[in-house]
């Protein structure tokens, strides 16, 4: 177990290192002199000097990386030359919204997927199973950006709660009611995509599990249906579910970008897309770095969780 | 007791015997889409960029079957021309992904040894990357955005995934007796790769290819929706949906037709991919 975690930890460090190199190099994908592109042609020499110091632009590229990563490790992701605020503080203000959105959507998705998948798996090819399977297959082909647009079209325009813009967004702490109302449609949208995934994985895994001998054994012992389903069948099948949830985080974030963009919710996604639109490259770079590392960390955490639930994985 | 018997196994036919009529309807719809995209110039359609200010935000009518948008452009024509972007990105990116990932995956699984362990380790690290964020990052910095750049970036991002699927598919085949027999007979590596392995992993490759195209088309749609794909006024399904956001309440057709086109396209791809997979019974290899 310890060896497994250590091995994954070494890999994690390697991946984070590669992400940092990739994020660093983004600036050099810009056409021409990075300082001119980032600051615009009419930049003051003072600003140029700050940027050169921040990015170490007058040094060879390998040294530049160490200058940059040194700053990053001290929590300094640079200052946006468009909004004049530090990138780190912008990110710090935005990321809780993404976490809340992900949390809400996952609660909804699991609450719907687990009972329905277990129901479906009890009578495969039964009426309920056929309906749910066909329904989830159809939903699989409707991308989140269409789901949210349709939801807005149907629900919020009728109710008059369309895009109110990022400035009117209220945090959960200051007014939870308004906060949850504005996050309802986005959470449902993200939950739909996750639901499809979780339902399909859990259903097929449960069908396989229910054919195992220990289930027949439990049945012949006369255990109640409920106990068999939850204690004997769901527990082994939940491993596959956990694994899927971990892998799903990346897609969930991208879906989050789309809903935030449409509804003007000022999370990382909205901030990222606005930063791209206004060529605020340092902010884009900072968000890319933080989000990528975040996804990798969450994946690592889920891997660890899965190995706790199913110790066989760590022994492989 | 009856409850017990009720739930006994023997469910889910392992192998579908027929492809079914729905399969062929999907194939037909996809063919229609492809033909429409290729021959969009020749078809009797209004120029998708032509702005007819006399009919703005009109609903469906005989003159404009899908109606017109806020600039008086014909929606039907824009939907047909918009399919070009989706199809180009879907097929182009998968061409790159399979072009690089498939030979690498087959070679790694066939040769094994050091080549395999190095390649697999590299791909594993790349897979841990959140690909979508990497794609957005590269596309936003690598300005100016063009269709070719988008295809290249998404194509390269798909390589590790293709590699993994093809490698595990080839691994399952490479240990079969007929491959050993071919080796014993003194067949060249090239012959074994092309004549023994390739035909046997083809069903998996094709069904993964279709699902891959669907994924890529979805990704391009999302990018276009975020304003990160081809620039307007060139129509694409994603940017049509994006542009209609502001006038959605007055003219819902503007959202509905491109959304419908995209969803039907994805549904057909997913359905064909899924059906082929169960038809060829390739469940042993996890896709």
XYZ file of C-alpha atoms in Angstrom:
603
model
C 0.000 0.000 0.000
C 2.683 2.462 1.052
C 4.793 1.503 -1.956
C 1.825 2.053 -4.237
C 1.127 5.504 -2.819
C 4.819 6.427 -3.009
C 5.013 5.317 -6.627
C 1.951 7.364 -7.515
C 3.406 10.296 -5.638
C 6.601 10.196 -7.702
C 4.490 10.126 -10.845
C 2.397 13.000 -9.557
C 5.500 15.119 -9.083
C 6.634 14.258 -12.612
C 3.278 15.185 -14.116
C 3.087 18.453 -12.200
C 6.603 19.278 -13.405
C 5.600 18.667 -17.023
C 2.462 20.776 -16.571
C 4.572 23.616 -15.211
C 6.944 23.412 -18.185
C 3.983 23.372 -20.571
C 2.296 26.360 -18.907
C 5.592 28.220 -18.853
C 6.166 27.606 -22.534
C 2.710 28.942 -23.510
C 4.073 32.513 -23.419
C 6.567 31.549 -26.113
C 3.814 30.319 -28.426
C 2.804 33.941 -28.856
C 3.934 35.373 -32.151
C 6.816 37.840 -31.774
C 8.287 39.321 -28.590
C 6.178 38.155 -25.611
C 6.571 41.486 -23.788
C 5.174 43.439 -26.746
C 2.245 41.041 -27.214
C 1.377 40.962 -23.515
C 1.723 44.676 -22.884
C 0.608 45.988 -26.246
C 2.732 48.187 -28.518
C 2.324 51.362 -26.461
C 3.792 49.876 -23.290
C 5.705 52.097 -20.899
C 9.364 51.166 -20.291
C 8.559 50.756 -16.592
C 5.975 48.072 -17.296
C 8.345 46.373 -19.709
C 10.996 46.289 -16.992
C 8.538 44.735 -14.518
C 7.494 42.084 -16.998
C 11.088 41.323 -17.967
C 11.940 40.845 -14.326
C 8.843 38.742 -13.673
C 9.437 36.440 -16.631
C 13.225 36.765 -16.790
C 12.836 37.435 -20.504
C 16.404 38.639 -21.090
C 17.883 35.350 -19.874
C 18.232 32.044 -21.756
C 15.021 30.040 -21.882
C 16.013 27.428 -19.286
C 16.905 30.130 -16.788
C 13.615 31.856 -17.616
C 11.805 28.749 -16.473
C 13.575 28.821 -13.122
C 12.851 32.524 -12.642
C 9.204 31.905 -13.461
C 8.771 28.757 -11.366
C 10.542 30.460 -8.451
C 7.959 33.219 -8.569
C 5.110 30.734 -8.930
C 6.252 28.747 -5.913
C 6.169 31.942 -3.909
C 2.560 32.422 -4.943
C 3.413 35.103 -7.480
C 1.748 34.403 -10.806
C 2.386 37.902 -12.085
C 0.224 40.979 -12.378
C -2.329 41.356 -15.115
C -1.429 44.393 -17.197
C -5.033 44.854 -18.190
C -6.842 44.853 -14.851
C -3.762 45.793 -12.789
C -4.595 43.109 -10.233
C -2.447 40.178 -9.253
C -3.260 36.954 -11.065
C -3.111 34.949 -7.845
C -5.754 37.083 -6.119
C -8.057 36.894 -9.150
C -7.778 33.108 -9.102
C -8.301 32.995 -5.350
C -11.551 34.937 -5.741
C -12.844 32.731 -8.557
C -12.039 29.116 -7.718
C -14.540 28.561 -4.854
C -17.348 29.021 -7.393
C -15.984 26.196 -9.528
C -15.664 23.942 -6.499
C -19.218 24.717 -5.388
C -20.533 24.068 -8.896
C -18.702 20.753 -9.117
C -19.843 19.739 -5.657
C -23.521 20.540 -6.308
C -23.530 18.811 -9.688
C -21.891 15.692 -8.285
C -24.373 15.448 -5.431
C -27.230 15.659 -7.945
C -25.618 13.209 -10.357
C -24.910 10.555 -7.722
C -28.314 10.991 -6.117
C -29.952 10.251 -9.453
C -27.537 7.722 -10.929
C -27.044 5.317 -8.019
C -30.679 4.407 -7.278
C -31.674 4.364 -10.938
C -28.715 2.222 -11.990
C -29.413 -0.258 -9.193
C -33.042 -0.422 -10.178
C -32.095 -0.963 -13.816
C -29.575 -3.649 -13.004
C -32.120 -5.695 -11.076
C -34.083 -6.435 -14.217
C -31.785 -5.967 -17.198
C -33.735 -5.500 -20.417
C -36.862 -4.854 -18.402
C -39.043 -1.893 -19.256
C -37.381 0.523 -16.837
C -33.928 -0.568 -17.915
C -34.716 -0.144 -21.593
C -36.193 3.294 -21.048
C -33.310 4.483 -18.909
C -30.677 3.006 -21.184
C -32.196 4.598 -24.267
C -32.636 7.878 -22.419
C -29.082 7.959 -21.136
C -27.764 7.066 -24.578
C -29.631 10.014 -26.066
C -28.402 12.345 -23.348
C -24.869 11.177 -24.105
C -25.177 12.904 -27.467
C -26.326 16.255 -26.123
C -23.284 18.324 -25.164
C -23.468 20.519 -22.021
C -23.436 23.747 -24.010
C -26.661 22.703 -25.703
C -28.252 21.470 -22.476
C -27.616 24.796 -20.760
C -28.830 26.832 -23.733
C -32.025 24.797 -23.925
C -32.549 25.010 -20.157
C -32.115 28.765 -20.284
C -34.454 28.942 -23.252
C -37.137 26.904 -21.518
C -36.789 27.834 -17.860
C -35.016 31.054 -17.184
C -36.358 33.263 -19.957
C -39.864 32.307 -18.910
C -38.999 32.971 -15.288
C -36.949 36.036 -16.073
C -33.655 34.892 -14.568
C -31.394 35.042 -17.610
C -27.771 36.145 -17.676
C -27.469 38.740 -14.947
C -23.718 39.153 -15.316
C -20.804 38.415 -13.036
C -21.180 41.537 -10.909
C -24.556 40.458 -9.549
C -23.296 37.034 -8.480
C -23.727 36.450 -4.748
C -21.569 34.054 -2.772
C -23.073 31.251 -0.716
C -21.889 32.841 2.527
C -23.599 36.185 1.939
C -26.938 34.922 0.648
C -27.301 31.175 0.126
C -30.747 31.373 -1.381
C -29.815 33.695 -4.223
C -26.564 31.807 -4.652
C -28.273 28.439 -5.044
C -30.913 29.856 -7.399
C -28.277 31.214 -9.725
C -26.329 27.961 -9.601
C -29.364 25.700 -10.103
C -29.358 25.557 -13.904
C -25.575 25.230 -14.212
C -25.478 22.441 -11.628
C -28.295 20.578 -13.337
C -26.491 20.907 -16.661
C -23.244 19.524 -15.307
C -25.122 16.861 -13.387
C -26.790 15.625 -16.582
C -23.496 14.837 -18.261
C -22.124 13.135 -15.143
C -25.371 11.247 -14.552
C -25.186 9.609 -17.978
C -21.653 8.479 -17.319
C -22.245 7.189 -13.792
C -25.518 5.506 -14.678
C -24.004 3.580 -17.582
C -20.908 2.505 -15.664
C -22.729 1.473 -12.507
C -25.501 -0.314 -14.399
C -23.216 -2.530 -16.442
C -20.941 -3.190 -13.485
C -23.897 -4.113 -11.274
C -25.271 -6.480 -13.899
C -21.929 -8.268 -13.937
C -21.663 -8.278 -10.145
C -25.170 -9.678 -9.721
C -24.130 -12.754 -11.675
C -21.282 -13.529 -9.290
C -21.490 -16.598 -7.103
C -21.430 -14.677 -3.852
C -24.704 -13.046 -4.843
C -26.318 -16.409 -5.500
C -24.902 -17.461 -2.147
C -26.424 -14.431 -0.427
C -29.761 -15.092 -2.123
C -29.815 -18.723 -1.046
C -29.037 -17.653 2.502
C -32.307 -15.773 2.310
C -30.927 -12.277 2.771
C -33.258 -9.447 1.939
C -33.151 -7.940 -1.503
C -32.174 -4.614 -0.027
C -29.229 -6.034 1.858
C -28.006 -7.968 -1.156
C -28.192 -4.931 -3.409
C -26.479 -2.463 -1.109
C -24.080 -4.524 0.997
C -23.134 -7.272 -1.398
C -23.485 -5.867 -4.886
C -23.087 -2.114 -4.614
C -19.850 -2.206 -2.659
C -17.775 -4.041 -5.254
C -19.410 -2.064 -8.055
C -18.711 1.270 -6.417
C -15.030 0.875 -7.298
C -15.794 1.347 -10.976
C -17.993 4.313 -10.100
C -15.241 6.003 -8.113
C -12.763 5.485 -10.920
C -15.153 7.059 -13.416
C -15.820 10.003 -11.125
C -12.093 10.701 -10.895
C -11.626 10.624 -14.653
C -14.728 12.762 -15.135
C -13.282 15.799 -13.330
C -11.547 17.165 -16.419
C -14.725 17.053 -18.498
C -16.674 18.533 -15.626
C -14.386 21.552 -15.508
C -14.760 22.141 -19.227
C -18.517 21.857 -18.869
C -18.239 24.368 -16.036
C -16.477 26.812 -18.370
C -19.387 26.641 -20.785
C -22.146 27.239 -18.242
C -20.236 30.018 -16.510
C -19.624 31.699 -19.848
C -23.286 31.594 -20.816
C -24.699 32.719 -17.479
C -21.933 35.123 -16.481
C -20.965 33.285 -13.302
C -17.542 34.615 -12.304
C -15.721 31.325 -11.666
C -12.416 30.266 -13.169
C -14.055 29.329 -16.484
C -15.657 32.722 -16.988
C -12.461 34.452 -15.922
C -10.424 32.305 -18.310
C -12.636 32.970 -21.327
C -12.773 36.712 -20.624
C -8.997 36.743 -20.171
C -8.545 35.021 -23.541
C -10.932 37.506 -25.168
C -9.042 40.498 -23.754
C -5.593 38.940 -24.446
C -4.748 38.954 -20.747
C -2.103 36.291 -21.295
C -0.594 36.159 -17.808
C -4.021 35.532 -16.313
C -4.704 32.788 -18.884
C -1.368 31.186 -18.080
C -2.036 31.332 -14.346
C -5.486 29.770 -14.643
C -4.236 27.043 -16.984
C -1.497 26.149 -14.506
C -3.747 26.152 -11.451
C -6.604 24.256 -13.107
C -4.341 21.594 -14.640
C -2.539 20.970 -11.373
C -5.902 20.928 -9.594
C -7.288 18.287 -11.954
C -4.207 16.118 -11.551
C -4.383 16.408 -7.751
C -8.069 15.476 -7.720
C -7.347 12.493 -9.976
C -4.595 11.431 -7.609
C -6.943 11.731 -4.667
C -9.576 9.578 -6.382
C -6.938 6.986 -7.285
C -5.972 6.850 -3.652
C -9.619 6.546 -2.615
C -10.171 3.737 -5.093
C -7.181 1.845 -3.743
C -8.600 2.194 -0.246
C -11.959 0.762 -1.315
C -10.367 -1.972 -3.398
C -6.972 -2.957 -1.937
C -6.321 -5.290 -4.896
C -5.506 -2.260 -7.049
C -2.496 -1.249 -4.977
C -1.104 -4.771 -5.049
C -0.982 -4.987 -8.831
C -38.414 -18.221 -4.618
C -39.964 -16.851 -7.762
C -38.202 -13.632 -6.975
C -34.930 -15.517 -6.899
C -35.513 -17.179 -10.259
C -36.634 -13.920 -11.700
C -33.297 -12.370 -11.218
C -31.086 -15.172 -12.289
C -28.504 -14.462 -14.970
C -28.692 -15.168 -18.640
C -29.402 -11.603 -19.509
C -28.119 -9.342 -22.191
C -27.355 -11.194 -25.386
C -23.594 -11.196 -25.624
C -23.563 -10.761 -29.341
C -26.046 -8.845 -31.428
C -26.976 -10.887 -34.470
C -28.255 -8.065 -36.631
C -27.301 -4.457 -37.026
C -30.949 -3.456 -37.136
C -32.830 -0.835 -39.162
C -31.938 2.001 -36.801
C -28.284 1.380 -37.585
C -28.884 1.882 -41.287
C -30.985 4.982 -40.694
C -28.042 6.428 -38.773
C -25.632 5.470 -41.548
C -27.966 7.156 -44.030
C -28.179 10.340 -41.972
C -24.412 10.526 -41.600
C -23.953 9.982 -45.339
C -26.413 12.781 -45.992
C -24.461 15.049 -43.651
C -21.155 14.226 -45.315
C -22.569 14.734 -48.810
C -24.198 17.998 -47.714
C -20.912 19.266 -46.352
C -18.965 18.302 -49.471
C -21.461 19.600 -52.001
C -22.721 22.606 -50.029
C -21.457 24.879 -52.819
C -23.396 23.047 -55.507
C -26.648 22.660 -53.589
C -29.429 25.176 -54.287
C -28.731 27.131 -51.093
C -28.565 30.843 -50.426
C -25.088 32.178 -49.719
C -24.704 31.595 -45.934
C -23.106 35.032 -45.527
C -25.736 36.916 -47.558
C -27.620 39.318 -45.298
C -31.177 39.914 -46.382
C -32.405 42.766 -44.211
C -35.972 42.393 -45.435
C -36.468 39.144 -43.508
C -34.813 39.355 -40.123
C -35.387 36.800 -37.367
C -38.082 35.087 -39.436
C -39.480 31.720 -38.430
C -39.462 28.737 -40.797
C -41.233 29.406 -44.098
C -41.197 28.135 -47.671
C -38.517 30.617 -48.699
C -36.358 29.967 -45.666
C -37.103 26.432 -44.474
C -35.315 26.988 -41.151
C -35.993 30.730 -40.977
C -33.436 33.529 -40.863
C -31.184 34.988 -38.167
C -30.868 38.508 -36.778
C -28.878 39.586 -39.846
C -31.330 38.039 -42.271
C -29.042 35.150 -43.158
C -30.628 31.826 -44.151
C -30.347 29.382 -41.237
C -30.710 26.228 -43.366
C -27.811 27.296 -45.508
C -25.733 28.198 -42.446
C -26.478 24.846 -40.819
C -25.378 22.971 -43.965
C -22.251 25.090 -44.403
C -21.642 24.911 -40.639
C -21.380 21.127 -40.835
C -18.197 21.625 -42.857
C -16.294 22.905 -39.828
C -17.494 20.082 -37.567
C -16.742 17.419 -40.174
C -13.355 18.906 -41.021
C -12.297 19.064 -37.378
C -13.753 15.631 -36.562
C -12.155 13.802 -39.460
C -8.942 15.830 -39.574
C -8.185 15.514 -35.867
C -8.931 11.798 -35.860
C -6.753 11.347 -38.948
C -3.862 12.837 -36.985
C -4.741 10.963 -33.790
C -5.000 7.591 -35.528
C -2.172 8.361 -37.933
C 0.232 8.702 -35.014
C -1.430 6.713 -32.232
C -2.377 3.622 -34.211
C 1.043 2.635 -35.634
C 2.689 3.409 -32.298
C 0.129 1.375 -30.376
C 0.344 -1.603 -32.739
C 4.125 -1.556 -32.807
C 4.387 -1.256 -29.020
C 2.019 -4.160 -28.440
C 3.662 -6.333 -31.095
C 7.298 -5.671 -30.197
C 6.851 -5.326 -26.423
C 10.159 -4.824 -24.599
C 11.752 -1.469 -24.006
C 9.955 0.376 -26.814
C 6.625 -0.625 -25.314
C 7.472 0.315 -21.734
C 8.901 3.717 -22.676
C 6.034 4.605 -25.020
C 3.409 3.432 -22.577
C 4.948 5.396 -19.719
C 5.068 8.559 -21.834
C 1.467 8.135 -22.979
C 0.336 7.413 -19.444
C 1.807 10.697 -18.258
C 0.211 12.537 -21.180
C -3.153 10.920 -20.393
C -3.012 12.291 -16.862
C -3.053 15.744 -18.432
C -6.430 17.423 -18.554
C -6.528 17.393 -22.376
C -9.372 19.879 -22.709
C -7.545 22.537 -20.728
C -4.341 21.911 -22.662
C -6.266 22.344 -25.926
C -7.873 25.599 -24.764
C -4.503 26.883 -23.525
C -2.614 26.162 -26.726
C -5.404 27.465 -28.955
C -5.649 30.714 -27.019
C -1.923 31.429 -27.161
C -1.172 30.152 -30.663
C -2.738 33.097 -32.440
C -4.136 33.818 -34.953
C -6.575 30.906 -34.763
C -7.151 28.941 -37.940
C -9.043 25.752 -38.710
C -5.792 23.904 -39.429
C -4.287 24.831 -36.053
C -7.411 23.696 -34.234
C -7.344 20.374 -36.079
C -3.651 19.864 -35.299
C -4.018 20.700 -31.600
C -7.049 18.468 -31.029
C -5.490 15.711 -33.154
C -2.276 15.689 -31.146
C -4.224 15.776 -27.887
C -6.063 12.598 -28.926
C -2.904 10.580 -29.650
C -2.431 9.110 -26.126
C -6.029 7.919 -26.013
C -5.866 6.284 -29.436
C -2.534 4.737 -28.483
C -3.980 3.175 -25.357
C -7.026 1.683 -27.069
C -5.085 0.345 -30.061
C -2.316 -1.039 -27.880
C -4.648 -3.001 -25.641
C -6.604 -4.237 -28.667
C -3.413 -5.395 -30.358
C -2.145 -7.032 -27.168
C -5.250 -9.196 -27.061
C -4.672 -10.342 -30.647
C -0.867 -10.592 -30.669
C -0.823 -13.599 -28.373
C -3.273 -15.603 -30.506
C -2.099 -18.833 -32.109
C -2.465 -17.625 -35.655
C 0.042 -14.883 -35.011
C 2.502 -17.381 -33.582
C 1.827 -19.606 -36.588
C 2.561 -16.746 -38.944
C 5.805 -16.050 -37.101
C 6.836 -19.700 -37.263
C 6.163 -19.715 -40.988
C 8.686 -16.930 -41.259
C 6.355 -14.060 -42.137
C 7.937 -10.641 -42.039
C 6.963 -8.243 -39.265
C 5.341 -6.004 -41.806
C 3.193 -8.858 -43.076
C 2.131 -9.839 -39.581
C 1.274 -6.259 -38.674
C -0.739 -5.604 -41.819
C -2.218 -8.988 -42.660
C -2.697 -10.623 -39.262
C -3.040 -7.870 -36.670
C -4.601 -4.987 -38.580
C -7.705 -6.823 -39.858
C -8.361 -8.209 -36.403
C -8.225 -4.933 -34.558
C -10.090 -3.104 -37.319
C -13.578 -3.478 -35.745
C -12.386 -2.006 -32.459
C -10.484 0.713 -34.269
C -13.491 1.659 -36.388
C -15.950 1.817 -33.505
C -13.495 3.805 -31.412
C -12.870 6.061 -34.406
C -16.576 6.896 -34.673
C -16.891 7.622 -30.966
C -13.686 9.631 -31.211
C -15.104 11.747 -34.036
C -18.191 12.376 -31.896
C -16.013 13.480 -28.975
C -13.920 15.768 -31.152
C -16.987 17.320 -32.780
C -18.416 17.978 -29.306
C -15.145 19.573 -28.237
C -15.031 21.793 -31.317
C -18.643 22.755 -30.666
C -17.776 23.765 -27.111
C -14.741 25.730 -28.314
C -16.838 27.487 -30.944
C -19.464 28.203 -28.322
C -16.763 29.858 -26.214
C -15.599 31.833 -29.244
C -12.342 29.863 -29.506
C -12.872 28.146 -32.845
C -13.047 29.518 -36.398
C -13.930 33.187 -36.453
C -17.331 34.469 -37.527
C -18.855 35.095 -40.020
C -17.819 31.572 -41.106
C -20.707 29.493 -39.777
C -20.157 26.468 -37.558
C -22.759 24.722 -35.425
C -21.040 25.840 -32.238
C -20.668 29.500 -33.131
C -24.224 29.661 -34.508
C -25.486 28.558 -31.097
C -23.169 31.065 -29.454
C -24.285 33.963 -31.658
C -27.931 33.195 -31.035
C -27.573 33.598 -27.258
C -28.546 37.240 -27.286
C -31.648 36.887 -29.456
C -32.689 33.502 -28.121
C -35.859 34.757 -26.489
C -37.166 36.446 -29.662
C -36.069 33.780 -32.143
C -35.639 30.315 -30.600
C -35.282 28.684 -34.064
C -31.819 30.157 -34.184
C -30.768 27.885 -31.325
C -32.908 24.906 -32.142
C -31.776 24.088 -35.686
C -27.999 24.072 -35.186
C -28.446 22.254 -31.848
C -30.626 19.649 -33.495
C -28.166 19.198 -36.349
C -25.284 18.715 -33.927
C -27.153 16.364 -31.574
C -28.487 14.160 -34.382
C -25.018 13.957 -35.870
C -23.512 12.934 -32.511
C -26.337 10.520 -31.774
C -25.790 8.718 -35.081
C -22.041 8.486 -34.562
C -22.432 7.164 -31.018
C -25.129 4.731 -32.041
C -23.178 3.303 -34.980
C -20.033 3.032 -32.863
C -21.908 1.317 -30.051
C -23.728 -1.068 -32.383
C -20.586 -2.057 -34.239
C -18.899 -2.754 -30.934
C -21.559 -5.157 -29.784
C -21.884 -6.643 -33.287
C -18.223 -7.573 -33.364
C -18.379 -8.504 -29.696
C -15.291 -6.620 -28.669
C -16.294 -6.259 -25.038
C -13.113 -7.943 -23.857
C -11.150 -4.850 -24.749
C -12.225 -1.928 -22.672
C -12.814 1.120 -24.792
